[in-house]
Short mmCIF file of C-alpha atoms in Angstrom, two decimals:
data_model
loop_
_atom_site.label_atom_id
_atom_site.label_comp_id
_atom_site.label_asym_id
_atom_site.label_seq_id
_atom_site.Cartn_x
_atom_site.Cartn_y
_atom_site.Cartn_z
CA MET A 22 95.52 115.59 103.35
CA LEU A 23 98.13 117.56 101.37
CA THR A 24 100.37 117.67 104.45
CA PHE A 25 100.06 113.91 104.75
CA VAL A 26 100.87 113.33 101.07
CA ILE A 27 103.92 115.65 101.16
CA SER A 28 105.23 114.26 104.44
CA GLU A 29 104.86 110.71 103.06
CA ALA A 30 106.74 111.69 99.89
CA LEU A 31 109.59 113.18 101.96
CA SER A 32 109.68 110.14 104.20
CA ASN A 33 109.79 107.92 101.07
CA LEU A 34 112.78 109.88 99.82
CA ARG A 35 114.59 109.40 103.13
CA ARG A 36 113.80 105.69 103.09
CA GLY A 37 114.89 105.37 99.44
CA GLY A 38 118.52 105.77 100.57
CA ARG A 39 121.22 104.89 98.07
CA VAL A 40 118.83 103.74 95.37
CA ALA A 41 117.05 107.10 95.50
CA VAL A 42 120.42 108.85 95.20
CA SER A 43 121.35 106.60 92.23
CA ALA A 44 118.09 107.54 90.57
CA VAL A 45 118.86 111.25 91.01
CA LEU A 46 122.38 110.70 89.62
CA LEU A 47 121.07 108.84 86.57
CA ILE A 48 118.58 111.59 85.84
CA THR A 49 121.43 114.10 86.21
CA LEU A 50 123.59 112.07 83.80
CA SER A 51 120.87 111.62 81.20
CA LEU A 52 119.88 115.28 81.23
CA ALA A 53 123.51 116.45 81.31
CA ALA A 54 124.27 114.33 78.23
CA LEU A 55 121.14 115.53 76.48
CA GLY A 56 121.88 119.12 77.54
CA ALA A 57 125.52 119.01 76.40
CA PHE A 58 124.52 117.84 72.92
CA TRP A 59 121.76 120.41 72.93
CA VAL A 60 124.17 123.29 73.72
CA LEU A 61 126.54 122.11 70.97
CA SER A 62 123.71 121.82 68.50
CA LEU A 63 122.36 125.21 69.61
CA ASN A 64 125.66 126.89 68.78
CA LEU A 65 126.07 125.01 65.50
CA GLY A 66 122.54 126.04 64.60
CA ARG A 67 123.39 129.68 65.25
CA ALA A 68 126.52 129.34 63.10
CA VAL A 69 124.48 127.77 60.28
CA GLY A 70 121.95 130.58 60.53
CA GLU A 71 124.59 133.28 60.48
CA TRP A 72 126.47 131.75 57.58
CA ARG A 73 123.26 131.37 55.63
CA ASP A 74 122.60 135.07 56.22
CA ARG A 75 126.11 135.94 55.11
CA LEU A 76 125.93 133.86 51.94
CA ARG A 77 127.01 135.89 48.90
CA ILE A 78 127.54 135.00 45.27
CA VAL A 79 130.20 137.05 43.51
CA VAL A 80 129.82 137.46 39.74
CA TYR A 81 133.09 138.56 38.15
CA LEU A 82 132.66 140.44 34.85
CA ARG A 83 134.85 140.28 31.74
CA GLU A 84 135.05 144.07 31.57
CA GLU A 85 133.57 147.11 33.22
CA PRO A 86 130.23 148.01 31.64
CA PRO A 87 129.97 151.62 30.38
CA PRO A 88 128.22 153.79 33.00
CA ALA A 89 125.19 154.28 30.69
CA ALA A 90 124.73 150.49 30.31
CA LEU A 91 125.33 149.58 33.98
CA GLY A 92 121.73 150.02 35.08
CA GLU A 93 120.41 147.88 32.25
CA PHE A 94 123.05 145.18 32.97
CA LEU A 95 122.12 145.05 36.65
CA GLN A 96 118.44 144.69 35.65
CA THR A 97 119.44 141.73 33.47
CA VAL A 98 121.24 140.13 36.41
CA GLU A 99 118.23 140.68 38.69
CA ALA A 100 115.96 139.19 36.05
CA VAL A 101 117.64 135.75 36.23
CA GLY A 102 115.63 135.20 39.41
CA GLY A 103 116.59 134.19 42.96
CA VAL A 104 118.29 137.53 43.61
CA GLN A 105 117.33 139.33 46.78
CA ARG A 106 119.91 142.15 46.65
CA LEU A 107 122.81 143.07 44.40
CA ARG A 108 125.63 145.52 44.54
CA TYR A 109 127.98 146.50 41.75
CA VAL A 110 131.68 146.69 42.76
CA SER A 111 133.72 148.61 40.20
CA LYS A 112 137.41 147.89 39.54
CA ALA A 113 138.35 151.05 41.46
CA GLU A 114 136.21 150.11 44.47
CA ALA A 115 137.66 146.60 44.51
CA LEU A 116 141.18 148.06 44.57
CA ARG A 117 140.22 150.48 47.37
CA THR A 118 138.85 147.63 49.44
CA LEU A 119 141.99 145.58 48.85
CA ARG A 120 144.14 148.50 49.99
CA GLN A 121 142.06 148.88 53.13
CA GLN A 122 142.26 145.19 53.87
CA LEU A 123 146.06 145.12 53.43
CA GLY A 124 146.52 148.24 55.55
CA GLY A 125 150.27 148.88 56.13
CA GLN A 126 151.23 146.15 53.70
CA ALA A 127 149.50 147.76 50.75
CA SER A 128 152.67 149.17 49.12
CA PRO A 129 152.97 146.38 46.46
CA VAL A 130 149.48 147.32 45.29
CA GLU A 131 150.59 150.93 44.78
CA GLN A 132 153.33 149.77 42.47
CA LEU A 133 150.98 147.94 40.07
CA PRO A 134 150.99 149.60 36.62
CA THR A 135 147.28 148.94 36.05
CA ASN A 136 144.34 147.81 38.22
CA PRO A 137 144.24 144.00 37.75
CA LEU A 138 141.07 143.45 39.72
CA PRO A 139 137.90 142.59 37.80
CA PRO A 140 134.62 144.42 38.31
CA SER A 141 132.03 142.32 40.04
CA VAL A 142 128.45 142.11 41.24
CA GLU A 143 127.86 140.86 44.81
CA ILE A 144 124.56 139.01 44.99
CA THR A 145 122.58 138.09 48.11
CA PRO A 146 120.36 135.16 47.06
CA SER A 147 116.70 135.15 48.01
CA PRO A 148 115.73 132.58 50.71
CA GLU A 149 114.50 130.12 48.03
CA ALA A 150 117.81 130.35 46.23
CA SER A 151 119.84 129.86 49.44
CA THR A 152 119.48 126.08 49.46
CA PRO A 153 122.31 124.04 47.86
CA GLU A 154 120.13 123.25 44.81
CA GLY A 155 118.82 126.83 44.57
CA THR A 156 122.34 128.28 44.72
CA ARG A 157 123.64 125.84 42.10
CA ALA A 158 120.82 126.79 39.73
CA LEU A 159 121.39 130.52 40.34
CA ILE A 160 125.12 130.14 39.62
CA GLN A 161 124.28 128.30 36.39
CA ARG A 162 121.90 131.04 35.25
CA LEU A 163 124.42 133.77 36.10
CA SER A 164 127.26 131.92 34.34
CA ALA A 165 125.18 131.89 31.15
CA LEU A 166 125.26 135.69 30.88
CA ALA A 167 127.63 136.91 28.17
CA GLU A 168 129.26 139.61 30.34
CA VAL A 169 130.15 137.12 33.09
CA GLU A 170 133.70 135.76 33.40
CA GLU A 171 133.29 133.63 36.54
CA VAL A 172 130.80 133.05 39.35
CA GLN A 173 131.96 132.16 42.87
CA GLY A 174 129.96 131.11 45.88
CA GLY A 175 128.10 128.12 47.24
CA THR A 176 126.39 126.69 50.28
CA GLU A 177 127.91 123.23 50.41
CA TRP A 178 129.95 123.72 53.56
CA VAL A 179 127.11 125.54 55.32
CA GLU A 180 124.89 122.59 54.51
CA TRP A 181 127.58 120.23 55.78
CA LEU A 182 127.51 122.21 59.02
CA ALA A 183 123.72 121.89 59.11
CA GLN A 184 124.02 118.14 58.60
CA LEU A 185 126.54 117.95 61.45
CA GLN A 186 124.07 119.85 63.64
CA GLY A 187 121.33 117.37 62.73
CA LEU A 188 123.66 114.46 63.51
CA LEU A 189 124.51 115.96 66.90
CA GLN A 190 120.81 116.34 67.66
CA VAL A 191 120.17 112.68 66.79
CA ILE A 192 123.15 111.46 68.86
CA GLY A 193 122.11 113.70 71.77
CA LEU A 194 118.54 112.43 71.64
CA ALA A 195 119.66 108.79 71.38
CA VAL A 196 122.12 109.01 74.29
CA GLY A 197 119.62 111.06 76.31
CA ALA A 198 116.83 108.56 75.57
CA VAL A 199 118.90 105.54 76.67
CA LEU A 200 119.99 107.29 79.87
CA ALA A 201 116.46 108.58 80.45
CA LEU A 202 115.12 105.02 80.22
CA ALA A 203 117.76 103.89 82.71
CA ALA A 204 116.78 106.80 84.96
CA ILE A 205 113.08 105.89 84.82
CA LEU A 206 113.88 102.27 85.68
CA THR A 207 116.08 103.35 88.60
CA VAL A 208 113.37 105.65 89.98
CA THR A 209 110.92 102.75 89.55
CA THR A 210 113.28 100.44 91.46
CA ALA A 211 113.83 103.02 94.21
CA THR A 212 110.08 103.52 94.57
CA THR A 213 109.39 99.77 94.47
CA LEU A 214 111.90 99.24 97.28
CA VAL A 215 110.15 101.93 99.30
CA LEU A 216 106.81 100.27 98.55
CA HIS A 217 108.21 96.92 99.66
CA ALA A 218 109.54 98.45 102.88
CA ARG A 219 106.18 100.11 103.46
CA ARG A 220 103.88 97.28 102.39
CA GLU A 221 102.36 97.06 105.89
CA GLU A 222 101.48 100.75 105.80
CA MET A 223 100.00 100.41 102.31
CA GLU A 224 97.94 97.44 103.48
CA ILE A 225 96.60 99.46 106.43
CA MET A 226 95.94 102.45 104.18
CA ARG A 227 93.89 100.31 101.77
CA LEU A 228 92.14 98.56 104.63
CA VAL A 229 90.93 101.77 106.26
CA GLY A 230 89.66 103.17 102.97
CA ALA A 231 92.40 105.42 101.65
CA SER A 232 91.85 106.20 97.99
CA GLU A 233 94.42 105.00 95.45
CA MET A 234 95.24 108.66 94.81
CA VAL A 235 96.28 109.18 98.44
CA ILE A 236 98.37 106.00 98.25
CA ARG A 237 99.99 106.74 94.86
CA LEU A 238 100.39 110.52 95.08
CA PRO A 239 103.34 110.40 97.51
CA LEU A 240 105.11 108.01 95.10
CA PHE A 241 104.43 110.35 92.20
CA LEU A 242 105.75 113.31 94.24
CA GLN A 243 108.77 111.29 95.33
CA GLY A 244 109.67 110.56 91.69
CA LEU A 245 108.92 114.14 90.69
CA ALA A 246 111.25 115.49 93.41
CA GLN A 247 114.02 113.08 92.39
CA GLY A 248 113.61 114.16 88.77
CA LEU A 249 113.62 117.86 89.61
CA VAL A 250 116.73 117.56 91.79
CA GLY A 251 118.50 115.50 89.08
CA ALA A 252 117.58 118.04 86.40
CA ALA A 253 118.63 120.99 88.56
CA VAL A 254 122.02 119.36 89.23
CA ALA A 255 122.41 118.66 85.48
CA VAL A 256 121.57 122.25 84.50
CA GLY A 257 123.85 123.59 87.26
CA GLY A 258 126.69 121.31 86.15
CA LEU A 259 126.29 122.30 82.50
CA GLY A 260 126.19 125.98 83.52
CA LEU A 261 129.42 125.62 85.48
CA ALA A 262 131.11 123.70 82.66
CA TYR A 263 129.99 126.38 80.20
CA ARG A 264 131.35 129.16 82.41
CA PHE A 265 134.72 127.44 82.87
CA ALA A 266 135.05 126.44 79.23
CA LEU A 267 133.95 129.84 77.89
CA PRO A 268 137.40 131.55 77.78
CA THR A 269 138.79 128.66 75.69
CA LEU A 270 135.64 127.99 73.75
CA GLU A 271 134.80 131.44 72.44
CA PRO A 272 138.03 132.17 70.49
CA LEU A 273 137.76 128.66 69.01
CA LEU A 274 134.17 129.24 67.94
CA ALA A 275 135.09 132.63 66.50
CA VAL A 276 137.87 131.12 64.36
CA THR A 277 136.08 127.95 63.24
CA LEU A 278 132.44 128.99 63.02
CA GLY A 279 132.65 132.75 63.02
CA LEU A 280 130.51 133.00 66.16
CA PRO A 281 131.47 135.95 68.35
CA ARG A 282 129.78 134.50 71.46
CA ALA A 283 128.87 131.01 72.61
CA ALA A 284 125.23 130.59 73.59
CA PHE A 285 123.80 128.77 76.63
CA PHE A 286 120.20 127.75 77.32
CA SER A 287 117.54 130.44 77.51
CA PRO A 288 115.35 130.50 80.67
CA ALA A 289 112.62 128.73 78.66
CA GLU A 290 115.03 125.97 77.64
CA ILE A 291 116.21 125.58 81.25
CA ALA A 292 112.55 125.28 82.31
CA LEU A 293 112.10 122.61 79.61
CA LEU A 294 115.07 120.60 80.92
CA LEU A 295 113.80 120.87 84.51
CA SER A 296 110.33 119.77 83.40
CA GLY A 297 111.93 116.89 81.48
CA GLY A 298 113.64 115.73 84.67
CA ALA A 299 110.44 116.07 86.67
CA VAL A 300 108.53 114.03 84.07
CA LEU A 301 111.22 111.30 84.03
CA GLY A 302 111.05 111.03 87.82
CA ALA A 303 107.27 111.15 88.00
CA VAL A 304 106.92 108.42 85.33
CA GLY A 305 109.39 106.28 87.29
CA GLY A 306 107.42 106.84 90.49
CA LEU A 307 104.10 105.98 88.85
CA MET A 308 105.49 102.82 87.24
CA ALA A 309 106.53 101.37 90.60
CA LYS A 310 104.68 98.23 91.60
CA GLY A 311 104.37 96.95 95.12
CA GLY A 312 101.94 96.48 97.93
CA ARG A 313 98.79 94.64 96.98
CA ALA A 314 96.24 96.74 95.12
CA ALA A 315 92.64 96.50 96.19
CA MET B 22 73.83 95.85 107.49
CA ILE B 23 75.08 92.64 105.84
CA GLN B 24 73.22 90.50 103.30
CA LEU B 25 74.72 87.46 101.55
CA SER B 26 72.74 85.50 98.93
CA GLY B 27 74.10 82.24 97.49
CA VAL B 28 77.72 83.29 97.95
CA SER B 29 80.41 80.89 96.78
CA LYS B 30 84.13 81.36 96.54
CA GLU B 31 86.48 79.04 94.73
CA TYR B 32 90.24 79.29 94.36
CA ARG B 33 92.29 77.60 91.69
CA VAL B 34 95.50 76.02 92.90
CA GLY B 35 97.05 74.89 89.62
CA PRO B 36 94.58 72.45 88.06
CA VAL B 37 92.79 71.88 91.39
CA LYS B 38 89.68 73.84 92.31
CA VAL B 39 89.36 74.54 96.05
CA THR B 40 85.99 75.57 97.42
CA ALA B 41 86.37 78.05 100.28
CA LEU B 42 82.66 78.96 100.53
CA ALA B 43 79.64 77.20 99.04
CA ASP B 44 76.21 78.76 98.67
CA VAL B 45 76.31 80.84 101.85
CA SER B 46 73.29 83.03 102.58
CA PHE B 47 72.47 85.04 105.70
CA GLY B 48 71.62 88.54 106.83
CA ILE B 49 72.79 90.65 109.77
CA GLU B 50 70.77 93.61 110.96
CA LYS B 51 72.21 96.94 112.00
CA GLY B 52 73.32 96.86 115.66
CA GLU B 53 73.60 93.04 115.89
CA PHE B 54 76.53 91.27 117.54
CA THR B 55 77.05 88.05 115.57
CA VAL B 56 79.62 85.32 116.02
CA LEU B 57 80.98 83.52 112.98
CA ALA B 58 82.24 80.22 114.33
CA GLY B 59 84.01 77.30 112.73
CA PRO B 60 87.25 75.39 112.77
CA SER B 61 90.37 76.62 110.99
CA GLY B 62 89.93 76.36 107.21
CA SER B 63 86.13 76.55 107.40
CA GLY B 64 86.04 79.77 105.34
CA LYS B 65 85.62 82.43 108.08
CA THR B 66 88.49 84.65 106.95
CA THR B 67 87.47 84.29 103.29
CA LEU B 68 83.96 85.39 104.20
CA LEU B 69 85.23 88.46 106.05
CA ARG B 70 87.52 89.35 103.14
CA LEU B 71 84.55 89.19 100.78
CA LEU B 72 82.72 91.66 103.02
CA TYR B 73 85.38 94.37 102.75
CA ARG B 74 86.01 93.54 99.06
CA ASP B 75 89.48 92.18 99.52
CA GLU B 76 88.21 89.26 97.44
CA MET B 77 85.37 88.85 94.97
CA PRO B 78 82.92 85.95 95.25
CA THR B 79 82.81 83.40 92.45
CA GLU B 80 79.00 83.44 92.71
CA GLY B 81 76.30 85.20 94.67
CA GLU B 82 75.52 88.68 95.88
CA ILE B 83 76.80 90.64 98.86
CA ARG B 84 75.49 93.88 100.31
CA VAL B 85 77.31 95.63 103.14
CA ALA B 86 76.37 98.95 104.77
CA GLY B 87 74.25 99.89 101.77
CA TYR B 88 76.92 99.00 99.20
CA ASP B 89 76.39 96.33 96.55
CA VAL B 90 79.83 94.84 97.14
CA THR B 91 79.77 92.48 94.16
CA ARG B 92 79.01 95.28 91.71
CA LEU B 93 81.05 97.96 93.43
CA ARG B 94 83.36 99.88 91.12
CA ARG B 95 87.04 99.70 92.04
CA SER B 96 87.13 103.44 92.70
CA LYS B 97 84.31 103.08 95.25
CA ILE B 98 86.02 100.38 97.34
CA PRO B 99 87.62 102.97 99.69
CA GLN B 100 84.13 104.32 100.48
CA LEU B 101 82.94 100.84 101.50
CA ARG B 102 86.02 100.31 103.63
CA ARG B 103 85.55 103.62 105.43
CA ALA B 104 82.29 102.19 106.74
CA ILE B 105 84.02 99.05 108.04
CA GLY B 106 86.58 98.57 110.80
CA VAL B 107 88.69 95.42 110.67
CA VAL B 108 90.82 93.76 113.34
CA PHE B 109 92.90 90.65 112.87
CA GLN B 110 94.41 87.94 115.05
CA ASP B 111 97.79 89.67 114.82
CA ALA B 112 97.27 93.33 115.58
CA LYS B 113 99.12 94.51 112.42
CA LEU B 114 100.34 97.67 114.13
CA LEU B 115 103.04 99.68 112.35
CA PRO B 116 106.14 98.86 114.38
CA GLY B 117 107.95 102.20 113.93
CA ARG B 118 105.01 104.28 115.16
CA THR B 119 103.67 104.84 118.63
CA VAL B 120 100.18 103.75 119.66
CA TYR B 121 98.99 107.33 119.18
CA GLU B 122 100.59 107.53 115.71
CA ASN B 123 99.14 104.16 114.68
CA VAL B 124 95.65 105.34 115.49
CA ALA B 125 96.16 108.86 114.13
CA PHE B 126 97.56 107.36 110.90
CA VAL B 127 94.03 106.34 109.89
CA LEU B 128 92.71 109.87 110.36
CA ARG B 129 95.67 111.37 108.50
CA VAL B 130 95.14 108.97 105.59
CA LEU B 131 91.46 109.85 105.47
CA GLY B 132 92.19 113.57 105.59
CA ALA B 133 90.62 114.38 108.96
CA PRO B 134 91.28 117.96 110.15
CA ARG B 135 94.40 118.15 112.32
CA ARG B 136 92.65 120.04 115.11
CA GLU B 137 90.11 117.21 115.56
CA MET B 138 92.72 114.48 115.35
CA THR B 139 94.24 114.63 118.84
CA ALA B 140 90.86 114.77 120.57
CA ARG B 141 89.45 111.85 118.55
CA VAL B 142 92.54 109.66 118.98
CA MET B 143 92.73 110.28 122.74
CA GLN B 144 88.99 109.64 123.07
CA VAL B 145 89.22 106.25 121.37
CA LEU B 146 92.42 105.33 123.26
CA LYS B 147 90.57 106.13 126.48
CA ALA B 148 87.66 103.94 125.35
CA VAL B 149 89.99 100.93 124.90
CA GLY B 150 91.89 101.73 128.10
CA LEU B 151 95.15 102.72 126.45
CA SER B 152 95.37 106.47 127.03
CA ALA B 153 98.33 105.99 129.39
CA ARG B 154 100.20 103.99 126.74
CA ALA B 155 99.71 106.44 123.88
CA GLN B 156 103.43 107.10 123.43
CA ALA B 157 104.50 103.47 123.66
CA LEU B 158 105.75 101.58 120.60
CA PRO B 159 103.93 98.33 119.69
CA ALA B 160 106.94 96.25 120.82
CA GLN B 161 106.58 97.76 124.31
CA LEU B 162 102.95 96.58 124.60
CA SER B 163 101.57 93.26 125.81
CA LEU B 164 99.60 91.17 123.29
CA GLY B 165 96.35 92.29 124.92
CA GLU B 166 97.38 95.94 124.70
CA GLN B 167 98.38 95.48 121.05
CA GLN B 168 94.94 94.09 120.29
CA ARG B 169 93.35 97.04 122.12
CA ALA B 170 95.45 99.42 120.02
CA ALA B 171 94.29 97.58 116.87
CA LEU B 172 90.69 97.99 118.04
CA ALA B 173 91.30 101.69 118.65
CA ARG B 174 92.67 102.01 115.12
CA ALA B 175 89.62 100.24 113.68
CA LEU B 176 87.21 102.37 115.71
CA VAL B 177 88.73 105.83 115.33
CA LYS B 178 86.97 106.41 112.01
CA GLU B 179 83.67 105.46 113.69
CA PRO B 180 82.69 102.56 111.43
CA ALA B 181 79.14 101.28 111.28
CA LEU B 182 80.44 97.69 111.11
CA LEU B 183 83.34 96.05 112.92
CA LEU B 184 84.78 92.82 111.51
CA ALA B 185 86.95 90.99 114.02
CA ASP B 186 88.92 88.05 112.65
CA GLU B 187 90.05 85.88 115.59
CA PRO B 188 90.95 88.92 117.72
CA THR B 189 91.54 86.72 120.76
CA GLY B 190 93.38 83.97 118.90
CA ASN B 191 96.79 84.90 120.30
CA LEU B 192 95.61 85.80 123.78
CA ASP B 193 95.29 83.82 127.01
CA GLU B 194 91.87 83.33 128.54
CA ALA B 195 91.92 86.32 130.89
CA ILE B 196 93.06 88.81 128.32
CA ALA B 197 90.72 87.33 125.71
CA GLU B 198 87.93 87.97 128.18
CA GLU B 199 88.96 91.62 128.45
CA ILE B 200 88.91 92.01 124.67
CA LEU B 201 85.47 90.39 124.47
CA ASP B 202 84.20 92.78 127.16
CA LEU B 203 85.59 95.64 125.14
CA LEU B 204 83.84 94.35 122.00
CA LYS B 205 80.55 94.15 123.92
CA GLU B 206 81.03 97.70 125.10
CA ILE B 207 81.67 98.86 121.52
CA TRP B 208 78.54 96.97 120.40
CA SER B 209 76.49 98.55 123.17
CA ARG B 210 77.30 101.96 121.64
CA GLY B 211 75.62 100.89 118.38
CA THR B 212 78.36 99.37 116.25
CA THR B 213 77.39 96.19 114.37
CA ILE B 214 79.95 93.47 115.10
CA LEU B 215 80.80 90.26 113.26
CA LEU B 216 83.31 88.27 115.29
CA ALA B 217 85.01 85.29 113.65
CA THR B 218 86.38 82.65 116.02
CA HIS B 219 87.39 79.02 115.96
CA ARG B 220 86.67 78.69 119.72
CA ALA B 221 83.29 77.04 120.17
CA THR B 222 83.37 77.97 123.87
CA LEU B 223 83.69 81.65 123.01
CA ALA B 224 80.49 81.52 120.98
CA ASP B 225 78.69 79.83 123.87
CA GLN B 226 80.11 82.31 126.36
CA LEU B 227 78.93 85.34 124.37
CA LYS B 228 75.37 84.03 124.04
CA ARG B 229 74.86 85.82 120.76
CA ARG B 230 73.57 84.78 117.39
CA THR B 231 76.10 82.32 115.95
CA LEU B 232 76.71 81.37 112.35
CA VAL B 233 78.60 78.10 112.12
CA LEU B 234 80.71 77.44 109.06
CA HIS B 235 82.10 74.04 108.20
CA ARG B 236 84.10 73.36 105.04
CA GLY B 237 82.73 76.49 103.45
CA ARG B 238 79.07 75.71 104.15
CA LEU B 239 76.81 77.44 106.63
CA LEU B 240 75.85 74.63 108.99
CA LYS B 241 73.91 76.50 111.65
CA ASP B 242 72.43 79.93 112.20
CA GLU B 243 71.22 80.02 115.79
CA ASP B 244 70.39 82.65 118.36
#
């Protein structure tokens, strides 16, 4: 029975001709579009995550606290709430860091009569304080401290990036959904044409007592195969595009988003795309109407 | 084998109601050879279609091969049809398949084991006198041979009941005679046969119980 069902599905695919090929192409297009937006969103998501992790608030102080009072001052800062970690950067350490950063061009710094850099406290906000509202409130509380000259830091642009990621996801889903619908309809048409061409066989099958499952299963398998092939071509195409674009893409991502490496789909995500294609095809195959039901 | 009680079938053609069968009742025992006679449009084909649940009656009850056809669930229809072989006036052979493949198609659809398939197909082709034409395509067969192939296809699943709807309608007298002889041979092996024909002479010639339909009503039931 299984041999019969599989051989019928293969024969349906052969008989589907150009319409069957169109269906595969449409599934490829819909999943490639969906996949492309997904990869973009995946990388933006990683950038958002990394930037959220790197988020720091720098509290510049009016003057360096005396060493005996430093511990108490840092406790005061911690007590404002929303602080996960803090690190005091003295004037001397700030100057050392500046020298290191300037490297060979540090000579003007050496000529300064006094150290102009302010002492500061670098604060890593707690997860609750990492949201735009949380960060704004933390900055307000820190600014209210008497020893504080200025507070710098914020999450606005990270949140903008997150919003862009969300927008990309929505656009990707919308384009993918429209193309997926078109793909389902094309598979349905391809299968209906096969059914029309095979109506005599279907009639005989029903007449001799074949169950509806035996009649419909080859159509389901036909759609499933079309979907799988379409999805595999889409994943393969995206993989090739990713590989070719990588040398150009990675430096760009490093400069704009600070991502050292571009990410592609994980094996689980590839399996999800392939399953998506198979489902699209199978739904198209099952929706086909033709031949007279019992 | 077959029991009809007060069976009626009406079709609606727009606002017009057309009565194909009206209050038909009869019974056919297992192993009987019965002729269903009547002119074209008398309701013979409709009656046969009700028997294999291709249509549902508007009224009445039908039992076939132990199945209550009128109350049969959709999912059980294939089971009923496995017990029935059907042949039509046109043989309805699949044109792209050989005689062997046409007959084997039934067994493949029904999931018969592959090792049994060849033996069963060749056995039934031999029974209808077509074993030498097994590899021929339907277009290469005469009308009589096509009808034999259709009979082989109906018989390969060993049905308890054979419904033959004008199987000799397209054939000349001599070949029609051959098909009738073949039907008698099939009947002699125990298969119940209901043969629908518009030829009154055929019914006389067979000398079997004859049910005469006229305008959807059962006019005569005579042995």
